[in-house]
Coordinates of C-alpha atoms in Angstrom, one line a residue:
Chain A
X1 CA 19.5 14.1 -47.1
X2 CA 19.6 16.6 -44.0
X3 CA 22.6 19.0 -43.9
X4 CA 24.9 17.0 -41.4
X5 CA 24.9 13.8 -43.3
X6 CA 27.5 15.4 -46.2
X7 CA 28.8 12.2 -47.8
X8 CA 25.9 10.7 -49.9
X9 CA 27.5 7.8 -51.1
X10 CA 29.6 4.6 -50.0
X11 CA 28.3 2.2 -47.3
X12 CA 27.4 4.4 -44.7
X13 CA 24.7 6.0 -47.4
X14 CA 21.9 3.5 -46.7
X15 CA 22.1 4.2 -43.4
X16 CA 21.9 8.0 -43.7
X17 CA 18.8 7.2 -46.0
X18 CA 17.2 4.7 -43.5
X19 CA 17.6 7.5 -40.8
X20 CA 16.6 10.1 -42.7
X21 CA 13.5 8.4 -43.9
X22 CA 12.6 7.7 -39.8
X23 CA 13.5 11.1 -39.2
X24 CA 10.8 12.4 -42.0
X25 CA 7.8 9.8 -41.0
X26 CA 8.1 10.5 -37.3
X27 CA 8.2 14.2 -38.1
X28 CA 5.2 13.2 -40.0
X29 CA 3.6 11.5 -37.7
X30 CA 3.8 13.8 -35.3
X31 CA 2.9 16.8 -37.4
X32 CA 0.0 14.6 -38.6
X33 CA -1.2 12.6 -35.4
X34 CA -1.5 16.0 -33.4
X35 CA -3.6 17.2 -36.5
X36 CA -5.7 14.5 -35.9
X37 CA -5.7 13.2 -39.6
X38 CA -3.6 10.5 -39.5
X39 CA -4.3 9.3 -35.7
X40 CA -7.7 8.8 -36.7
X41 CA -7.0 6.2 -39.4
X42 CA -7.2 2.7 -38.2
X43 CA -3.9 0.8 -39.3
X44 CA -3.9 -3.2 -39.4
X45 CA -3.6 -3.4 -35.6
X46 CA -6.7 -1.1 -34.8
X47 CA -4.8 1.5 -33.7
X48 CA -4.6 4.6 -35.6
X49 CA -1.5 4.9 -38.2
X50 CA -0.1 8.1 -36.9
X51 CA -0.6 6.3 -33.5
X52 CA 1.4 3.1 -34.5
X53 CA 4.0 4.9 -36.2
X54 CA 4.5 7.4 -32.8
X55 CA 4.4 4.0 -30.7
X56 CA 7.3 2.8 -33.1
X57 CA 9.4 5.5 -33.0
X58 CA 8.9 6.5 -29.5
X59 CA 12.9 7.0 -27.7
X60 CA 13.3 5.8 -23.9
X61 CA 11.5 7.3 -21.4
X62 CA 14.2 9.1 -19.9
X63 CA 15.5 10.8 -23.3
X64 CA 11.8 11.9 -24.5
X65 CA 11.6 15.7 -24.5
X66 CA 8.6 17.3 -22.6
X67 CA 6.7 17.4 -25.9
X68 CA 7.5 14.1 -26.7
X69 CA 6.5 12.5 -23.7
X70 CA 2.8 14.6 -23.7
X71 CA 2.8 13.0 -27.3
X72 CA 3.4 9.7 -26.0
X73 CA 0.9 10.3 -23.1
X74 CA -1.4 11.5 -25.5
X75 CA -1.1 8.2 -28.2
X76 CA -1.9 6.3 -24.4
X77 CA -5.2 8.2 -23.4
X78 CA -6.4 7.6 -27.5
X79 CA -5.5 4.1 -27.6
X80 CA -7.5 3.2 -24.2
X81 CA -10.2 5.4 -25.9
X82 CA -10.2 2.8 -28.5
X83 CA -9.3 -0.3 -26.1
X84 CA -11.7 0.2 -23.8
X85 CA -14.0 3.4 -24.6
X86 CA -13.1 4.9 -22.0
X87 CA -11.6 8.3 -21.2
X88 CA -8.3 8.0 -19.2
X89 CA -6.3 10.6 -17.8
X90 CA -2.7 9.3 -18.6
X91 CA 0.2 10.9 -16.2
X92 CA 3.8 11.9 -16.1
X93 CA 4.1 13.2 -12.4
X94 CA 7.9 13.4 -11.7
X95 CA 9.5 12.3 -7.9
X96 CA 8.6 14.4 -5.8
X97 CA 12.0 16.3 -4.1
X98 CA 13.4 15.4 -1.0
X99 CA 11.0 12.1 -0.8
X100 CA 12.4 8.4 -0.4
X101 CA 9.1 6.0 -0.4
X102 CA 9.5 3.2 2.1
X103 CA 7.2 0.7 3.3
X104 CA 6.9 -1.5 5.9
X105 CA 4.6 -4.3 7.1
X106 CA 3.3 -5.8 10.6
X107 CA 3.2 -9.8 10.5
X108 CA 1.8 -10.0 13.7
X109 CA -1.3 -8.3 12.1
X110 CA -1.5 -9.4 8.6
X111 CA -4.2 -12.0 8.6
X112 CA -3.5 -13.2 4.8
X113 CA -7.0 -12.1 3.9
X114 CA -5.5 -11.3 0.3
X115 CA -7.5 -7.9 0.2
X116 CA -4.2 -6.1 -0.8
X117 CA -3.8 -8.2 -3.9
X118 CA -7.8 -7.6 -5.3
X119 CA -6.9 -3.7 -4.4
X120 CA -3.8 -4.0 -6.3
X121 CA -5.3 -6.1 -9.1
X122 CA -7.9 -3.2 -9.5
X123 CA -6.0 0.3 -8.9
X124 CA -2.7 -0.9 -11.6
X125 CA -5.3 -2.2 -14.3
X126 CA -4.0 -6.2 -13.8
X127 CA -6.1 -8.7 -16.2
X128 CA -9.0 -10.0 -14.1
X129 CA -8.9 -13.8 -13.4
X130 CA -5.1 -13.7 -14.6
X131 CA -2.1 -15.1 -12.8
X132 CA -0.2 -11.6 -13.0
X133 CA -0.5 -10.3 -9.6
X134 CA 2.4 -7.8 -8.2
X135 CA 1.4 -9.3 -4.5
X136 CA 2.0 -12.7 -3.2
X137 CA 0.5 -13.6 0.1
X138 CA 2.5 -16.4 1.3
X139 CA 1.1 -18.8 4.2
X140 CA 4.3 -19.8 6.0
X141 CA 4.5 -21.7 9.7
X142 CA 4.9 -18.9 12.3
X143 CA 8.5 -17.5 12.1
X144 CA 9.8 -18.8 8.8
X145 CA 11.1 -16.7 6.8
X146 CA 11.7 -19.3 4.2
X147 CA 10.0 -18.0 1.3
X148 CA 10.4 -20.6 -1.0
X149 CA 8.2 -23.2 2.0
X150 CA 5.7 -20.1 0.9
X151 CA 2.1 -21.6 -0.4
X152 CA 1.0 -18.3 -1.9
X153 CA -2.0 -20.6 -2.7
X154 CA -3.9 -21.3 0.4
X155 CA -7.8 -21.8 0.1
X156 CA -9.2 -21.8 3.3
X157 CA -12.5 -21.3 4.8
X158 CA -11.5 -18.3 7.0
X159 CA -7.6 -16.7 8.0
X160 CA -5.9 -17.1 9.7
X161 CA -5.0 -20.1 10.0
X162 CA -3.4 -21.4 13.9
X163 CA 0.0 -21.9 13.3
X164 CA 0.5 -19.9 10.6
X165 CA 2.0 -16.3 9.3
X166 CA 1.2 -14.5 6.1
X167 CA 4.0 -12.8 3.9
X168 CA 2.7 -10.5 1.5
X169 CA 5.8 -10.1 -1.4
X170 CA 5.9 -7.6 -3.1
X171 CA 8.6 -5.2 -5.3
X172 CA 10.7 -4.5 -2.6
X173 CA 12.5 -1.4 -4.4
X174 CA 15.7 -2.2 -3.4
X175 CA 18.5 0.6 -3.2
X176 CA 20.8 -1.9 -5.4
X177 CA 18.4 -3.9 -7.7
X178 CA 19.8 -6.7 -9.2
X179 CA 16.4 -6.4 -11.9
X180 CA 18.1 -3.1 -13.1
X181 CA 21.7 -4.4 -13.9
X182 CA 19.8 -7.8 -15.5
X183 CA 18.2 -5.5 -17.9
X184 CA 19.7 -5.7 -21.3
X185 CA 18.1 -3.0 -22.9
X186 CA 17.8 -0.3 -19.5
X187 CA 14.2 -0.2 -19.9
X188 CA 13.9 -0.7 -16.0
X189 CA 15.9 1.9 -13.1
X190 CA 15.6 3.1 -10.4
X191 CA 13.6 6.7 -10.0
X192 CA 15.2 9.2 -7.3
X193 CA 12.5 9.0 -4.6
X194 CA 13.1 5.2 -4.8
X195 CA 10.9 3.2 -7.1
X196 CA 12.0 0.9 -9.5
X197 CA 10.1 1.0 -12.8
X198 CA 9.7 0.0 -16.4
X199 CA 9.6 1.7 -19.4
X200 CA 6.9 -0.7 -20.6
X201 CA 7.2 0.2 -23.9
X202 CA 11.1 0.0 -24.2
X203 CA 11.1 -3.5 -22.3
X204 CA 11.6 -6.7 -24.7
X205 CA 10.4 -9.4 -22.7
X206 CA 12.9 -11.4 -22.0
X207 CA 12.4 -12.1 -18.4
X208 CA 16.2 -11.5 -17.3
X209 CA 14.9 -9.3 -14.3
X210 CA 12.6 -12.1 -13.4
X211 CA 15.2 -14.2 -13.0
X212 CA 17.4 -12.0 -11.3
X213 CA 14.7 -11.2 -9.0
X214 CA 15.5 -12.8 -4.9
X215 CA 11.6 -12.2 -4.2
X216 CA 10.1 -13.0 -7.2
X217 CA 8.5 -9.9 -7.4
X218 CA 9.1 -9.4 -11.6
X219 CA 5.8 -10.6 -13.5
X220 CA 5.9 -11.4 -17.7
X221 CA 2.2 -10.4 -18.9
X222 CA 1.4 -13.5 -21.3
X223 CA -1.4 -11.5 -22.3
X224 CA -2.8 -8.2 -22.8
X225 CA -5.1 -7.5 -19.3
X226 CA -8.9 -8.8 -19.4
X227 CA -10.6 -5.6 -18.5
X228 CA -13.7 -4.7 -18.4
X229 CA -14.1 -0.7 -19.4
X230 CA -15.8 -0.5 -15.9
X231 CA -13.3 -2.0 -14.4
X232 CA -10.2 0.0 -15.2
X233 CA -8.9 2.7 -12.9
X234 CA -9.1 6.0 -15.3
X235 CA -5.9 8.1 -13.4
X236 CA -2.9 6.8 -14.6
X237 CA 0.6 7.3 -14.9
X238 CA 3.0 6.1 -17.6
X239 CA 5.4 4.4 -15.4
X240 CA 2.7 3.2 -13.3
X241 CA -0.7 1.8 -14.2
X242 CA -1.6 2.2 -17.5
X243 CA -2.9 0.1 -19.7
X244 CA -0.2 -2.4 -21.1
X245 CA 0.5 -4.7 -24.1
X246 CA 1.3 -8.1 -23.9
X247 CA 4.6 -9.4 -23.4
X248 CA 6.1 -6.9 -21.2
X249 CA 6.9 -6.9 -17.3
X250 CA 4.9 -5.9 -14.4
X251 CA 6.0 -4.8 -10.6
X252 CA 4.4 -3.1 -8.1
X253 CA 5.5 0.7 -8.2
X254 CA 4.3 1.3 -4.9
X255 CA 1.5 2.8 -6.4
X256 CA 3.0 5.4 -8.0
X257 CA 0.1 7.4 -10.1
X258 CA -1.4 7.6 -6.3
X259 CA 1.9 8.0 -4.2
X260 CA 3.4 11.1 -6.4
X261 CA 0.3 13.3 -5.7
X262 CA 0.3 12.4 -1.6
X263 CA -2.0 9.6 -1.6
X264 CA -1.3 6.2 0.1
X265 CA -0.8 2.4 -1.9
X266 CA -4.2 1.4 -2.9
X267 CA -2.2 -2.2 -1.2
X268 CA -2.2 -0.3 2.3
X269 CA -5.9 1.4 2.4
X270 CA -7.7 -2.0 1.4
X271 CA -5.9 -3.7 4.4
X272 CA -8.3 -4.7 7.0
X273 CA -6.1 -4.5 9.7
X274 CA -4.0 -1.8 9.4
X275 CA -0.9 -4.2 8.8
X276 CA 0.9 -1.6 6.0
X277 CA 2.8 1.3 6.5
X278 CA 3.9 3.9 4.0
X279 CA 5.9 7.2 4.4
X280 CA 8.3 9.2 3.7
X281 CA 11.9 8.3 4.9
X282 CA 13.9 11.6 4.4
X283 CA 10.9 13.0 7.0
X284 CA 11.4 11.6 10.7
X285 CA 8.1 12.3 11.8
X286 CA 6.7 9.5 9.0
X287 CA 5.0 6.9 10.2
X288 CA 7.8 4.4 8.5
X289 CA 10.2 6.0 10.3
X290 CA 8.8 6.0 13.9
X291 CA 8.7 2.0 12.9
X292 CA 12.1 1.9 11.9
X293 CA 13.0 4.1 15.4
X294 CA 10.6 2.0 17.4
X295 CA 10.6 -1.6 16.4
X296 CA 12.8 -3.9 15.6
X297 CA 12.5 -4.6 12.0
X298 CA 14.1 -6.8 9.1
X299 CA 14.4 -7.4 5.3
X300 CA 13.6 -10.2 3.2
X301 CA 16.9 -11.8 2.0
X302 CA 19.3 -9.0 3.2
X303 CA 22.4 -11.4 2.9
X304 CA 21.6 -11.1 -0.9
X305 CA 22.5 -7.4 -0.4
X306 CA 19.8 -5.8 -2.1
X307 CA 18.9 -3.4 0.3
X308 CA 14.9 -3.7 0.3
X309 CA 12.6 -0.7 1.1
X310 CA 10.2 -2.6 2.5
X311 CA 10.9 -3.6 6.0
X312 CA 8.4 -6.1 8.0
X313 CA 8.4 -6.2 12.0
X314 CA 6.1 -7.9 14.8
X315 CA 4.4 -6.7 17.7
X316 CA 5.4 -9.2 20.2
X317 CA 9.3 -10.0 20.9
Chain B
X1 CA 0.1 43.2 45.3
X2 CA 1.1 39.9 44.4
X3 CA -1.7 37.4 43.3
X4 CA -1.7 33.5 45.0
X5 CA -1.1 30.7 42.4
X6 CA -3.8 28.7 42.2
X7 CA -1.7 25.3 42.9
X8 CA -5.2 23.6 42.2
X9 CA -5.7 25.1 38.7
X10 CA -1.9 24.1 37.8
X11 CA -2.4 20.7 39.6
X12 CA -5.7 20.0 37.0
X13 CA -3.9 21.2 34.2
X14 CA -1.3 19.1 35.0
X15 CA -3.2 16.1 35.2
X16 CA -5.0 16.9 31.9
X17 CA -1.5 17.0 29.5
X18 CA -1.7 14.4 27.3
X19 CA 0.4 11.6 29.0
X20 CA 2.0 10.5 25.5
X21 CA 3.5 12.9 22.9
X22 CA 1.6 13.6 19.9
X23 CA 3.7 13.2 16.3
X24 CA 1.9 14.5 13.2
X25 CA -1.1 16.6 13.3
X26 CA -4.3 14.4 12.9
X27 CA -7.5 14.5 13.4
X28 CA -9.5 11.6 14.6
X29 CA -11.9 9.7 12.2
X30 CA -14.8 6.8 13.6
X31 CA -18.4 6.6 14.4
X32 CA -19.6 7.2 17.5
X33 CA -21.1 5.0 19.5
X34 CA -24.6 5.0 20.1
X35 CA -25.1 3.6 24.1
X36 CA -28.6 2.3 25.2
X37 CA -28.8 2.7 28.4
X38 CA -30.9 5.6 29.2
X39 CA -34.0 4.6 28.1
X40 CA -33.9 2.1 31.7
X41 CA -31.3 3.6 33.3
X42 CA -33.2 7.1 33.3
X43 CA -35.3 6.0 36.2
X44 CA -33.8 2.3 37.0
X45 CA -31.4 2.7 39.5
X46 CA -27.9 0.5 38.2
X47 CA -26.1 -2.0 39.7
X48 CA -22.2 -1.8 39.9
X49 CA -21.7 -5.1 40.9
X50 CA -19.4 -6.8 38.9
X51 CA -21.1 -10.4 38.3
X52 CA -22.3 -12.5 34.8
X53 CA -24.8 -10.3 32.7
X54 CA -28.1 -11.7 32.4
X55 CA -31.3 -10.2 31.0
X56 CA -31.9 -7.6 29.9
X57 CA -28.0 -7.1 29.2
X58 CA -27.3 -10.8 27.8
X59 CA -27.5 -9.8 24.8
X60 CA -24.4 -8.0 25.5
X61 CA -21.4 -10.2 25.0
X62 CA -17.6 -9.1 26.7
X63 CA -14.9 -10.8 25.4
X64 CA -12.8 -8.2 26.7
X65 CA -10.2 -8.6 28.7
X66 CA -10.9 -12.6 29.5
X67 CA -13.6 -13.0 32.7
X68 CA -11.5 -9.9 34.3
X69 CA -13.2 -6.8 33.1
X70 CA -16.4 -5.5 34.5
X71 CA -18.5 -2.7 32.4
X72 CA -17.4 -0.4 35.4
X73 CA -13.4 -1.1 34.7
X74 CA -14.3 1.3 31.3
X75 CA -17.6 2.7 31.8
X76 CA -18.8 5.7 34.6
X77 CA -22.0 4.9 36.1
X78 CA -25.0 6.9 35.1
X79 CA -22.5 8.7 32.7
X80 CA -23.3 6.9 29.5
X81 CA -21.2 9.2 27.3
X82 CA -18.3 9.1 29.2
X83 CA -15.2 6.4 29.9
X84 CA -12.9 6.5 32.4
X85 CA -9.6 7.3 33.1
X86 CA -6.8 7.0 35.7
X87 CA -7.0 9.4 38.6
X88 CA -10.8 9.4 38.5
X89 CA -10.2 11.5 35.3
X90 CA -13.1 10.8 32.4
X91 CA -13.1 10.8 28.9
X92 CA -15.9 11.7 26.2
X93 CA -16.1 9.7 23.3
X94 CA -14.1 12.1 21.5
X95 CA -10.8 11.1 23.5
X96 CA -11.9 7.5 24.1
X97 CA -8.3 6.2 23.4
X98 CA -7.1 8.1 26.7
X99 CA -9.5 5.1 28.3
X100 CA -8.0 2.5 26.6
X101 CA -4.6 3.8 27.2
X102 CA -5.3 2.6 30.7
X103 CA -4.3 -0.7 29.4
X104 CA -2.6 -0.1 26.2
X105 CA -1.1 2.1 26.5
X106 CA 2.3 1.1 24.7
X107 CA -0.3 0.5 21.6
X108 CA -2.1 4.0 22.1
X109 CA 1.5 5.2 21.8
X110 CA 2.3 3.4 18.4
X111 CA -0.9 4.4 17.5
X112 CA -0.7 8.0 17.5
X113 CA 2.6 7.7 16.0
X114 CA 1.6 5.9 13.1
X115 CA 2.8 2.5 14.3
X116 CA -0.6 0.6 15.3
X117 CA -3.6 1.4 13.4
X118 CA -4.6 2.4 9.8
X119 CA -3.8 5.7 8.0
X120 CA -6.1 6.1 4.9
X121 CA -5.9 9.3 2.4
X122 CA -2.6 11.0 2.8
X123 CA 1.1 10.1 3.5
X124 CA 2.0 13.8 3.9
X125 CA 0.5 16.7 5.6
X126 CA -2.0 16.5 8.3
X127 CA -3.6 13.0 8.6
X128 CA -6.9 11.5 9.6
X129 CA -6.5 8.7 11.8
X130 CA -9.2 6.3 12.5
X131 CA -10.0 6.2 16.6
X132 CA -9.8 2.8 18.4
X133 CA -13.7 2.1 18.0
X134 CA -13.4 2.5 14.2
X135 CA -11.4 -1.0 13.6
X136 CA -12.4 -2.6 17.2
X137 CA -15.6 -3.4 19.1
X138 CA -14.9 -2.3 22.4
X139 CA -17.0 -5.1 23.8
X140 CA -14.9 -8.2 21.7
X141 CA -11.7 -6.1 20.6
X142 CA -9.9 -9.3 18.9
X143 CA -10.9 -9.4 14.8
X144 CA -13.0 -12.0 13.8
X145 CA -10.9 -14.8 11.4
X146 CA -13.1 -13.6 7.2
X147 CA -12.9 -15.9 4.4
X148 CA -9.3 -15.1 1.8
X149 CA -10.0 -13.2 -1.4
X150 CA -9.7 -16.0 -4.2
X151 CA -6.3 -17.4 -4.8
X152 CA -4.2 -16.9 -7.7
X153 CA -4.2 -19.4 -10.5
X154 CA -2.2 -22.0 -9.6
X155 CA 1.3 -22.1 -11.5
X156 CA 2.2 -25.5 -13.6
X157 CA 5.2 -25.5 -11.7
X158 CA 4.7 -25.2 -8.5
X159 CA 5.1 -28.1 -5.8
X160 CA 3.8 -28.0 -2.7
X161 CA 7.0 -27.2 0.4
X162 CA 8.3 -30.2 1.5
X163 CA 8.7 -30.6 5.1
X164 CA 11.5 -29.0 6.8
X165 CA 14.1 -31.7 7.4
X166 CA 14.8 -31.7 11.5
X167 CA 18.2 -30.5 12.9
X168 CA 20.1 -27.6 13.1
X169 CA 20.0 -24.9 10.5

């Protein structure tokens, strides 16, 4: 019994025991998983012990302390070690101050050659060959914005296609995400330079976001990823791209293990025509805000009230 | 003693201000082109007539600008590392976009915004922006349609759209 529990008996006793007992084994775990010892026992699931029982009793993201996050960061880079054999370095870069990520896209240029989605396949560790893809390139007749007349499906010999327009969906970090207040268990929010992300280890599954979702943007991995060790991207960041279970949600973070450290969407450099642009929207020199000065722009679904950060405009009128 | 302006000087400065305003600081990113010309041209006087290419310049295919543009409209005779500009003003390679702003200039605008064009590396601090030759042939500017990346797999429950039924929204 610790010192603040001081009845030891009645019906709240078992509790206090149960607690206590959690209490001792992560202490344990901890103690014993930084030694090394314990972590490098391989428990039922082929993960080390110490390793399993940090991953059990790991809190929310947001209410780790420092140390406990490095821990958890830590358990991720050993894990991948034994995953994949292959040395990761696993990040916890916060938002950056005075930075709002925005995004916006040129229709008249994007040619639905689908290069974003193998870039973003590759740079967030996505299963290769898997339906769990954070970008959907829908082929739509010119002008609709119809999404659900979409065919993200289109198999043709060369794009684009006469007649046609190509939509890439994506997370569209809205300022009011109807994903986050779905959440029953506040494992996804909304991070103060704008990105909406998961705590893929506090998430349950249970696909409420998904569903709550106007773009369809919310992914459920039916599987762990098929990766290749050459294949994965080793700089990661825990709300980003690192490796994940099975049966948790996906998004597009805007590329956040990239983004926090200055770089552009892995989406935006793969684009053959120069049809994405990223920036800043607290800076008015940014490249997304001379679009939003310059050119008349729009949101998907903006009846629905989301209020999107991604904006898509044309050249022509 | 009071010294005369030279109004020439100021006039020629004048003319060489950039004509659109520069946002960010960037530097310019592309190959450079590698011209041919000078191995004929050296000692073969040119002709500026504008008229169909035929040998030895067929092999040369313009797409630019419809039938309407002649190599002259960009090029400077017996200048093969130069381009040209308005007011008989001309352009290295270096500041090739100033030529095409002849035209585009709207787009060069956009572009050196951040608008038009494709910013790879950095969303902060100075940026490297690719120059007009580095995404375009100069010669056939429009991009040529590429085969998709593979499709997802297909969903069990997906139908294909059903036509749009006709009338007002």
């Amino acid at each position: 019994m610790t010192d603040d529990d001081p009845d030891d008996s009645g019906p709240g006793a078992a509790w206090t025991t149960r607690r206590a007992l959690l209490k001792g084994a992560a202490a344990g775990a901890a103690l014993l998983g930084g030694g090394g010892t314990l972590a490098a026992i391989d428990g039922p699931t082929g993960i080390g012990l110490g390793d399993a029982l940090g991953d059990l009793l790991q809190d929310h993201y947001l209410r780790m302390t420092p140390a406990e996050i490095q821990g958890a960061l830590a358990r991720i880079e050993r894990q991948a070690r034994r995953r994949f054999g292959v040395t990761l370095d696993c990040r916890n870069d916060p938002p950056l101050a005075d930075v709002r990520f925005g995004f916006a896209l040129n229709l008249s240029k994007c040619k639905g050659t689908r290069r974003c989605v193998s870039a973003c396949v590759s740079e967030n560790n996505c299963g290769r060959g898997g339906t769990l893809q954070n970008i959907r390139v829908l082929e739509l007749p010119v002008g609709s914005r119809d999404l659900q007349d979409g065919n993200p499906y289109f198999t043709h010999q060369t794009v684009p296609v006469a007649g046609h327009w190509y939509v890439p969906v994506q997370c569209q970090q809205c300022a009011d995400p109807p994903c986050v207040q779905a959440c029953p268990v506040a494992a996804t929010w909304r991070e103060p330079d704008g990105i909406v992300v998961i705590d893929y280890d506090w998430c349950i599954g249970c696909r409420y976001c998904a569903t709550a979702c106007p773009y369809g943007a919310r992914h459920f991995n039916w599987g762990a990823p098929r990766l290749s060790p050459s294949d994965l991207t080793r700089q990661t960041h825990y709300l980003g791209n690192q490796p994940r279970e099975a049966g948790v949600m996906e998004k597009c973070t805007f590329c956040l293990q990239r983004t926090r450290r200055g770089l552009l969407p892995a989406c935006l450099e793969a684009c053959p025509t120069g049809a994405r642009i990223f920036g800043n929207l607290l800076d008015p020199e940014s490249e997304i805000r001379q679009v939003l000065a310059r050119r008349p722009v729009f949101r998907l679904k903006e009846e629905q009230g989301t209020e999107p950060r991604f904006w898509f405009f044309t050249d022509g009128p | 003693m009071r010294w005369p302006l030279p109004w020439g000087m100021v006039g020629l400065l004048w003319m060489l201000l950039p004509t659109v305003a520069a946002a960010a600081e960037f530097q310019l990113d592309g190959p450079a082109p590698q011209p041919r010309c000078a191995p004929c041209h050296a000692w073969l006087d040119a002709d500026p007539r504008p008229r169909p290419l035929a040998a030895p310049h067929d092999s040369l295919k313009v797409t630019h600008g419809g039938e309407g543009l002649w190599c002259l409209d960009c090029h400077v005779q017996d200048q093969q590392e130069s381009l040209r500009g308005g007011r008989g003003a001309v352009f290295g390679w270096d500041a090739a976009h100033r030529s095409c702003a002849l035209c585009h200039g709207a787009t060069v605008t956009a572009w050196q915004v951040g608008i038009h064009g494709k910013r790879v590396g950095n969303w902060r601090g100075p940026r490297t922006i690719q120059a007009c030759r580095s995404c375009h042939d100069a010669h056939q500017p429009a991009f040529r349609p590429v085969p998709p990346d593979p499709a997802p797999p297909r969903s069990r429950f997906w139908r294909p759209p059903s036509p749009t039924p006709e009338g007002p929204p």
